[in-house]
GROMACS .gro file of N, CA and C in nm:
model
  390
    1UNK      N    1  11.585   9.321  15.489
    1UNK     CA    2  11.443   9.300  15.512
    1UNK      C    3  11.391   9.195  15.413
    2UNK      N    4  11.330   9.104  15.465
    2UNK     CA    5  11.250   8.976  15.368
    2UNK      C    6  11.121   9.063  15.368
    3UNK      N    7  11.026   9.032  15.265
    3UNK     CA    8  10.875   8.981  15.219
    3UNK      C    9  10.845   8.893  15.210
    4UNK      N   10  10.700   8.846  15.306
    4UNK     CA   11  10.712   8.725  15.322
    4UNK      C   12  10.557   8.698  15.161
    5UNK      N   13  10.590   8.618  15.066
    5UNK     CA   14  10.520   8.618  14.966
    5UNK      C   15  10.443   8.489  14.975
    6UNK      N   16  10.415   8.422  15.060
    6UNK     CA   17  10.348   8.302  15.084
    6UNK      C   18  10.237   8.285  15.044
    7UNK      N   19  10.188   8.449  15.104
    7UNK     CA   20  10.069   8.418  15.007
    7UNK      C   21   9.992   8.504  14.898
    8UNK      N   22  10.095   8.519  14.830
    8UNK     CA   23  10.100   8.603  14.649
    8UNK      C   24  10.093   8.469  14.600
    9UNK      N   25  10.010   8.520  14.516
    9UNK     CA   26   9.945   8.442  14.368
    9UNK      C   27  10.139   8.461  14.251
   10UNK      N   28  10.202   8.426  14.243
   10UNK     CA   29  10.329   8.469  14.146
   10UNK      C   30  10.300   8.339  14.026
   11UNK      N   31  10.228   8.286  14.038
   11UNK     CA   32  10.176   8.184  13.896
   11UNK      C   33  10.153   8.262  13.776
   12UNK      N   34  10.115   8.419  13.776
   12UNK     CA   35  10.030   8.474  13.681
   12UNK      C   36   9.933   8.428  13.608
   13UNK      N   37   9.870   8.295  13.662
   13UNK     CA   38   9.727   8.226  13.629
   13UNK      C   39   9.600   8.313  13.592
   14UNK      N   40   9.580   8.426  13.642
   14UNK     CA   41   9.464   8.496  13.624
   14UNK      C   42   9.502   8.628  13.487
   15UNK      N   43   9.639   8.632  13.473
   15UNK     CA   44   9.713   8.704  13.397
   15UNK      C   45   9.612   8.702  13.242
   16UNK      N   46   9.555   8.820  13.214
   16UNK     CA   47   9.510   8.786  13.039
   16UNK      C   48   9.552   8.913  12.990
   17UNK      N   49   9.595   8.851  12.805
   17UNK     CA   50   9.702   8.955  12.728
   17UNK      C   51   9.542   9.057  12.679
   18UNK      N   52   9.521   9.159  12.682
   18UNK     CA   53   9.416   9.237  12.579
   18UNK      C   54   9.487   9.268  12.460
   19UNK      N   55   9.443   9.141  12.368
   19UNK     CA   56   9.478   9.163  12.237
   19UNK      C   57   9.427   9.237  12.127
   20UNK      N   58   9.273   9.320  12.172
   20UNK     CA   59   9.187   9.408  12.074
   20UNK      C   60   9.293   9.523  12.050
   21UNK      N   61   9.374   9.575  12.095
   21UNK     CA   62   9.404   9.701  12.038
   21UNK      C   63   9.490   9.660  11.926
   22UNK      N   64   9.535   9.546  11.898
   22UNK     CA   65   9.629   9.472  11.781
   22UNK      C   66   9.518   9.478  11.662
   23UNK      N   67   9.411   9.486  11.662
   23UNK     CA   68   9.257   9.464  11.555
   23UNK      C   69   9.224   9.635  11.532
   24UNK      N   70   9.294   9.724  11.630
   24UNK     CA   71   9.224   9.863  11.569
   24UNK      C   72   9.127   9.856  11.497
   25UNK      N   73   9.030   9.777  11.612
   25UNK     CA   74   8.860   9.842  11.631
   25UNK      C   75   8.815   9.746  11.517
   26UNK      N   76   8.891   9.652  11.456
   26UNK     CA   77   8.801   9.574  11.308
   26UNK      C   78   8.874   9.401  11.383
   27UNK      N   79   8.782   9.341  11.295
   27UNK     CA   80   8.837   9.185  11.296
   27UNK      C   81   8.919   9.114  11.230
   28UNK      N   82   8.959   9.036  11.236
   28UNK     CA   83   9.076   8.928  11.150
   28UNK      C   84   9.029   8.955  10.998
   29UNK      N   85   8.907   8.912  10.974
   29UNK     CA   86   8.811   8.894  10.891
   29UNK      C   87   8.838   9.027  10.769
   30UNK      N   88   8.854   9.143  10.876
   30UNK     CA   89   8.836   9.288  10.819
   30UNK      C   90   8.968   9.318  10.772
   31UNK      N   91   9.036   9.303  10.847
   31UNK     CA   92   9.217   9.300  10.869
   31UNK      C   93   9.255   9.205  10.704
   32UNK      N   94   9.199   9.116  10.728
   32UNK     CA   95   9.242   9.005  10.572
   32UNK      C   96   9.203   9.084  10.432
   33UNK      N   97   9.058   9.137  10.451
   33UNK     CA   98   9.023   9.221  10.324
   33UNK      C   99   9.089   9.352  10.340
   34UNK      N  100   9.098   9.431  10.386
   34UNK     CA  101   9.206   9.533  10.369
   34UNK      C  102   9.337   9.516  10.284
   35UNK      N  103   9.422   9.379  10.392
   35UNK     CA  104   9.547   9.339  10.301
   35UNK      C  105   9.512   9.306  10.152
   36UNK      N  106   9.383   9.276  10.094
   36UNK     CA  107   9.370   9.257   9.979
   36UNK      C  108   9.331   9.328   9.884
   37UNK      N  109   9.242   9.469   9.962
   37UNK     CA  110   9.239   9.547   9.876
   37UNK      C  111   9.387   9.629   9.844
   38UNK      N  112   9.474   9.644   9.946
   38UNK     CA  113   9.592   9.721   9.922
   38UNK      C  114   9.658   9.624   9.846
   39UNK      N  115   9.683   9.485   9.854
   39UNK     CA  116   9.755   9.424   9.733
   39UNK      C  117   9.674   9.428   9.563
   40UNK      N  118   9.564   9.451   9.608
   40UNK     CA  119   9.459   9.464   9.467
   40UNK      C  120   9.582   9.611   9.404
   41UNK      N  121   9.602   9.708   9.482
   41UNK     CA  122   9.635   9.880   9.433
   41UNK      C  123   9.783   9.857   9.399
   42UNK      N  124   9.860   9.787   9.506
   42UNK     CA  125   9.977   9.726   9.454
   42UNK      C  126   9.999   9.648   9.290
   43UNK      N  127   9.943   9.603   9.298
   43UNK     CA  128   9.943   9.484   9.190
   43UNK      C  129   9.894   9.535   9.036
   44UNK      N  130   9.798   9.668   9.103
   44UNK     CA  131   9.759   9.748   8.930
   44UNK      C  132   9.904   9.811   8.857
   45UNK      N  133  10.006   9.784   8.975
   45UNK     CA  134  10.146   9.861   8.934
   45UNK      C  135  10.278   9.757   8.882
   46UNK      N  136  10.214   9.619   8.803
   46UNK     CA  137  10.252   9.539   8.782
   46UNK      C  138  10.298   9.578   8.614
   47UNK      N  139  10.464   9.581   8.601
   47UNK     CA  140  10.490   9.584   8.433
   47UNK      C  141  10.512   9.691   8.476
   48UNK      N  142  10.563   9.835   8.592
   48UNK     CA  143  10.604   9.936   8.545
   48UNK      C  144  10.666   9.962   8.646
   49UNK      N  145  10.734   9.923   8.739
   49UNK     CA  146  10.865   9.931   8.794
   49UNK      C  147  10.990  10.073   8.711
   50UNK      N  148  11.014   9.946   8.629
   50UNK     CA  149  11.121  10.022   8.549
   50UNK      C  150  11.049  10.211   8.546
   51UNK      N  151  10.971  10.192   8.474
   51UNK     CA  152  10.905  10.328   8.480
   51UNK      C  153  10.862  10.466   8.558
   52UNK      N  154  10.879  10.367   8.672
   52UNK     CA  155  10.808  10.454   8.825
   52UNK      C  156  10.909  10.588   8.833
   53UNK      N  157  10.843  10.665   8.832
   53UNK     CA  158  10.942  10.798   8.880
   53UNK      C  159  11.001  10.749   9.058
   54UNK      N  160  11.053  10.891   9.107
   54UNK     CA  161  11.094  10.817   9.214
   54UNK      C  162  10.988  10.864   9.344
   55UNK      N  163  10.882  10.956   9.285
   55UNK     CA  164  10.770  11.014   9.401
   55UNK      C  165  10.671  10.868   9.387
   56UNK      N  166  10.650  10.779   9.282
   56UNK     CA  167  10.588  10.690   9.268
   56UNK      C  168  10.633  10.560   9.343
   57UNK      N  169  10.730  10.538   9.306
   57UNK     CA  170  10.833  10.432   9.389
   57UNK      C  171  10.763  10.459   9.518
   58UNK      N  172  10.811  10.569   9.565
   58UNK     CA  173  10.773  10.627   9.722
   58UNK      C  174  10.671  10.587   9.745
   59UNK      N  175  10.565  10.588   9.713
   59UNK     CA  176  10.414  10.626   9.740
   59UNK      C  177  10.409  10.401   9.717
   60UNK      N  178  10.447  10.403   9.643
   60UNK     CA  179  10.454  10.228   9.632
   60UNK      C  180  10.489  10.159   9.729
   61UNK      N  181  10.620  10.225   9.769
   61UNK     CA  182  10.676  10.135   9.872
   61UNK      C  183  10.629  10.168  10.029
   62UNK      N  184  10.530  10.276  10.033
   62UNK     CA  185  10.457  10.364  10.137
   62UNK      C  186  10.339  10.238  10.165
   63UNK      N  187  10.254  10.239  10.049
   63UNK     CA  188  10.131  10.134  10.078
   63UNK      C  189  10.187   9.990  10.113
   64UNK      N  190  10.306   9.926  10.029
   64UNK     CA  191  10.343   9.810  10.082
   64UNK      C  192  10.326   9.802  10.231
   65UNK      N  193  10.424   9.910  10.318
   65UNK     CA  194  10.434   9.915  10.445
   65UNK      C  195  10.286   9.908  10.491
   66UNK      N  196  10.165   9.977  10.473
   66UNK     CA  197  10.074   9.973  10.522
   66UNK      C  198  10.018   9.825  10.520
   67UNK      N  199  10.082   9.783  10.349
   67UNK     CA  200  10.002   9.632  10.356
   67UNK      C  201  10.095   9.517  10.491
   68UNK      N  202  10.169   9.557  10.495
   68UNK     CA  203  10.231   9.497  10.608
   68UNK      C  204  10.205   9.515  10.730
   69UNK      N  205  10.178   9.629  10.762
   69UNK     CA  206  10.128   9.731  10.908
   69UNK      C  207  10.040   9.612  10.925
   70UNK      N  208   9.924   9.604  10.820
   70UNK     CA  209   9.785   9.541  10.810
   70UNK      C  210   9.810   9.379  10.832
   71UNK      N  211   9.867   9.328  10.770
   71UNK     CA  212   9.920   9.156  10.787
   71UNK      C  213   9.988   9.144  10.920
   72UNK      N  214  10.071   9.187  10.950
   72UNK     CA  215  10.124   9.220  11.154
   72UNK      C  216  10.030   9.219  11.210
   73UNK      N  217   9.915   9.307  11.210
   73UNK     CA  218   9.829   9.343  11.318
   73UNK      C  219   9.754   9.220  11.301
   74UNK      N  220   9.730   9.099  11.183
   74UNK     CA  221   9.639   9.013  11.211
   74UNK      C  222   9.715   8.914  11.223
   75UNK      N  223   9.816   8.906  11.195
   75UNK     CA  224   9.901   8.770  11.266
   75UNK      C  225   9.936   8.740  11.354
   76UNK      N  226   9.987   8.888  11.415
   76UNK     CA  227   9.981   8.901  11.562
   76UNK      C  228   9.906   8.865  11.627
   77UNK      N  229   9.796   8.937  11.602
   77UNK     CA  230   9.634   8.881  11.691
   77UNK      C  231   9.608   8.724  11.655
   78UNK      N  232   9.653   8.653  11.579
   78UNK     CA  233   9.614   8.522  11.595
   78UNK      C  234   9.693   8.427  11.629
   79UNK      N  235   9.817   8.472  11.576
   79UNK     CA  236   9.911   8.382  11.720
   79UNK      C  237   9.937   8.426  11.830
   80UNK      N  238   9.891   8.514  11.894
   80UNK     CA  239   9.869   8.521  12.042
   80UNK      C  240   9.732   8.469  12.121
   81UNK      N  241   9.662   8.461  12.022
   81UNK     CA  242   9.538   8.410  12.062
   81UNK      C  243   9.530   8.309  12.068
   82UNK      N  244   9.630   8.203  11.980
   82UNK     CA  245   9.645   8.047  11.967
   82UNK      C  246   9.751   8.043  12.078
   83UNK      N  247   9.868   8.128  12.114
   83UNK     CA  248   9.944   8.123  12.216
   83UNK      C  249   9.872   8.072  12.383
   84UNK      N  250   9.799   8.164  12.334
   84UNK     CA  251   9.713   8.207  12.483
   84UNK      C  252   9.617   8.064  12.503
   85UNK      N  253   9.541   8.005  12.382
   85UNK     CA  254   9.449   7.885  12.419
   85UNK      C  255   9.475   7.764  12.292
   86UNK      N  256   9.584   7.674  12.280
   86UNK     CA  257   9.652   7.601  12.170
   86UNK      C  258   9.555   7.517  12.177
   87UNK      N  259   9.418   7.492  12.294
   87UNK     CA  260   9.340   7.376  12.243
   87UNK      C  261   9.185   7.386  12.181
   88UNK      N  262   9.211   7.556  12.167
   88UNK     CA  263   9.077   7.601  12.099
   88UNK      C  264   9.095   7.560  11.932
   89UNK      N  265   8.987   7.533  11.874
   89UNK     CA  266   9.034   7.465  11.749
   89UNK      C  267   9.010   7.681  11.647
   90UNK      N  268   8.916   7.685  11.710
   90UNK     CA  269   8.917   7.818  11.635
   90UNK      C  270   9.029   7.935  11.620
   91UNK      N  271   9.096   7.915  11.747
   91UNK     CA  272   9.258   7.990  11.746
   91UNK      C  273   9.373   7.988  11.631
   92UNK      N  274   9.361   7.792  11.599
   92UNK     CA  275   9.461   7.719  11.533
   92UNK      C  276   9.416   7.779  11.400
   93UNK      N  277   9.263   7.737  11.336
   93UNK     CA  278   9.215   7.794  11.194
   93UNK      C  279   9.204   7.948  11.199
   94UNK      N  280   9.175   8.035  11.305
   94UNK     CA  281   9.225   8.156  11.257
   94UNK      C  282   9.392   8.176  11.243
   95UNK      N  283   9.469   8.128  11.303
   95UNK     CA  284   9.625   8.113  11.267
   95UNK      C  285   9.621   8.093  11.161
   96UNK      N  286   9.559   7.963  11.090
   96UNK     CA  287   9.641   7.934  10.934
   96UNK      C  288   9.530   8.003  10.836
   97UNK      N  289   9.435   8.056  10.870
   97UNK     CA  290   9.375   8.159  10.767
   97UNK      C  291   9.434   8.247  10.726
   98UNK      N  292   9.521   8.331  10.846
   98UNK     CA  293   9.595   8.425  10.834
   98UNK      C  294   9.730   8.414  10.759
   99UNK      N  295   9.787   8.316  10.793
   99UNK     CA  296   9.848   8.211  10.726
   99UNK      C  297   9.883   8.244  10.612
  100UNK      N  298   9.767   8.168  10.525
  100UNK     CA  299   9.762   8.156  10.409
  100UNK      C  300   9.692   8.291  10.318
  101UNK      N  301   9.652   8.332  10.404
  101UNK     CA  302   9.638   8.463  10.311
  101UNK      C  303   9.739   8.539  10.313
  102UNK      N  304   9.812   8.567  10.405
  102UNK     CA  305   9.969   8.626  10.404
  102UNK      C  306  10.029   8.591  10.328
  103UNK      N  307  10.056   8.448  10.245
  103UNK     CA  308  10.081   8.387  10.204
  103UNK      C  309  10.060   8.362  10.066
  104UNK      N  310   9.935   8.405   9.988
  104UNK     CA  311   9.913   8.408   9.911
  104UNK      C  312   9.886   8.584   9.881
  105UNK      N  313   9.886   8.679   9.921
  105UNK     CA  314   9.870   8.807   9.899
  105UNK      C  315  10.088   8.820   9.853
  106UNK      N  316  10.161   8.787   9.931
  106UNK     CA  317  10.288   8.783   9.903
  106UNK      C  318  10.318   8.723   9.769
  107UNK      N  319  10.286   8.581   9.736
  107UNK     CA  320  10.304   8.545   9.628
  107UNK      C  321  10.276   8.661   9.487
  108UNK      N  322  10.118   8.707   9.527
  108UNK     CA  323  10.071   8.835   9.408
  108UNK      C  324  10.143   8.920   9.429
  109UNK      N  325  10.230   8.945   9.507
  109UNK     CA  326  10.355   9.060   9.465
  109UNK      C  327  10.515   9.070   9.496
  110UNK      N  328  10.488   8.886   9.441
  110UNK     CA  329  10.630   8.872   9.393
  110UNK      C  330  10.698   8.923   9.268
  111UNK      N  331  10.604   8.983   9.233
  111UNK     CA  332  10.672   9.012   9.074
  111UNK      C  333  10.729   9.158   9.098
  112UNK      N  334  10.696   9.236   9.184
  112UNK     CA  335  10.796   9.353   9.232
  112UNK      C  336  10.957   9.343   9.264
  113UNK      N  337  10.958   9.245   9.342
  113UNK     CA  338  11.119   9.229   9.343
  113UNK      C  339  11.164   9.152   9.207
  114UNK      N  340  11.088   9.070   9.155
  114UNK     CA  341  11.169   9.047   9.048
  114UNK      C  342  11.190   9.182   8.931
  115UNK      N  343  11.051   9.281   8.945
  115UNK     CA  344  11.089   9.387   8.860
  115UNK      C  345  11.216   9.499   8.894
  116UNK      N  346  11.268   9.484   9.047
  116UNK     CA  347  11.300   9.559   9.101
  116UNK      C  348  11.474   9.513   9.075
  117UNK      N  349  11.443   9.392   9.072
  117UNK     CA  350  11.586   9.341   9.061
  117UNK      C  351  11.661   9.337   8.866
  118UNK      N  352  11.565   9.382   8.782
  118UNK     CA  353  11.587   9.395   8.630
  118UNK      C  354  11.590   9.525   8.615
  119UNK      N  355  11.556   9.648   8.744
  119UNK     CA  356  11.595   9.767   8.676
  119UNK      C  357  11.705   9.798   8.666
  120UNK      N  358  11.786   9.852   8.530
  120UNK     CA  359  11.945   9.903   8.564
  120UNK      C  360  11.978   9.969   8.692
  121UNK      N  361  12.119   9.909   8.732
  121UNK     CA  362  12.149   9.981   8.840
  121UNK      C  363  12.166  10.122   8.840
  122UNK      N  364  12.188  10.230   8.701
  122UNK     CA  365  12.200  10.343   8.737
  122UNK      C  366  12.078  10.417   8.777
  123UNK      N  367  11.990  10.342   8.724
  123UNK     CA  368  11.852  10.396   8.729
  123UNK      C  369  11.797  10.384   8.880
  124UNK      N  370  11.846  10.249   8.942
  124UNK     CA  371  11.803  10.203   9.036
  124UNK      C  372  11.867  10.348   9.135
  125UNK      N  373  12.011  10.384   9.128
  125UNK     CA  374  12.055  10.458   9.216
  125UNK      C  375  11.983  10.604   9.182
  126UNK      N  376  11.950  10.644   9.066
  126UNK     CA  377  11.885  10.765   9.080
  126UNK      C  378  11.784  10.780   9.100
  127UNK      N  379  11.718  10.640   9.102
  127UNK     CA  380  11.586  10.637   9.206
  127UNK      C  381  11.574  10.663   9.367
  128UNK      N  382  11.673  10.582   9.346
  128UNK     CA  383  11.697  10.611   9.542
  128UNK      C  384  11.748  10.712   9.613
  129UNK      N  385  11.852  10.826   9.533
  129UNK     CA  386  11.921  10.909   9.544
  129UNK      C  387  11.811  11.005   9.542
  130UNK      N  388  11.717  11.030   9.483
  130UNK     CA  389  11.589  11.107   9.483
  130UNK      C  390  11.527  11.090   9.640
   0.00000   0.00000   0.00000
């Protein structure tokens, strides 16, 4: 048996992505200060690596993920939004806003892996072994 599709639309021209549920209910705007207050809470934990018990570690490496959860959900939303219209100029500058604040929130907690990488390894394993 054929279908005759002659006259289906198969362009997906009218096709649009709903990208709000990637913003959970806030904006780029909101999404950027979040990542900064959680790198602000991150970053008070600067100089004590070595020190961290291993429920602390946890709880450290818990908010990172969130600060990441948080940087995904707005990068996402803005390169799909620049995906979706590459000749809107506002698409492109919300892309590299996001950008660069990703970008510079990472830099402020580069000093974790470098602390992470000076703890002794036995310590390191009875951290993790916890």
């Amino acid at each position: 048996m054929t279908i005759d599709t002659s006259d289906l639309d198969l362009t997906a021209s009218e096709v649009r992505w709903d990208l709000e549920p990637l913003l959970d209910g806030r904006d780029v705007d909101a999404l950027l200060a979040e990542a900064d207050a959680i790198a602000d809470e991150l970053e008070a934990h600067r100089g004590s690596v070595a020190s961290m018990s291993a429920a602390e570690l946890a709880a450290y490496m818990g908010r990172s993920a969130d600060l990441q959860t948080v940087l995904g959900r707005a990068g996402n939303y803005a390169q799909l939004r620049f995906a979706v219209d590459t000749a809107d100029p506002d698409n492109g500058a919300r892309m590299m806003q996001v950008q660069e604040r990703s970008t510079a929130i990472a830099t402020r907690l580069l000093w974790f892996e470098l602390e992470w990488v000076a703890v002794d390894d036995a310590r390191a394993n009875e951290l993790l072994a916890d």
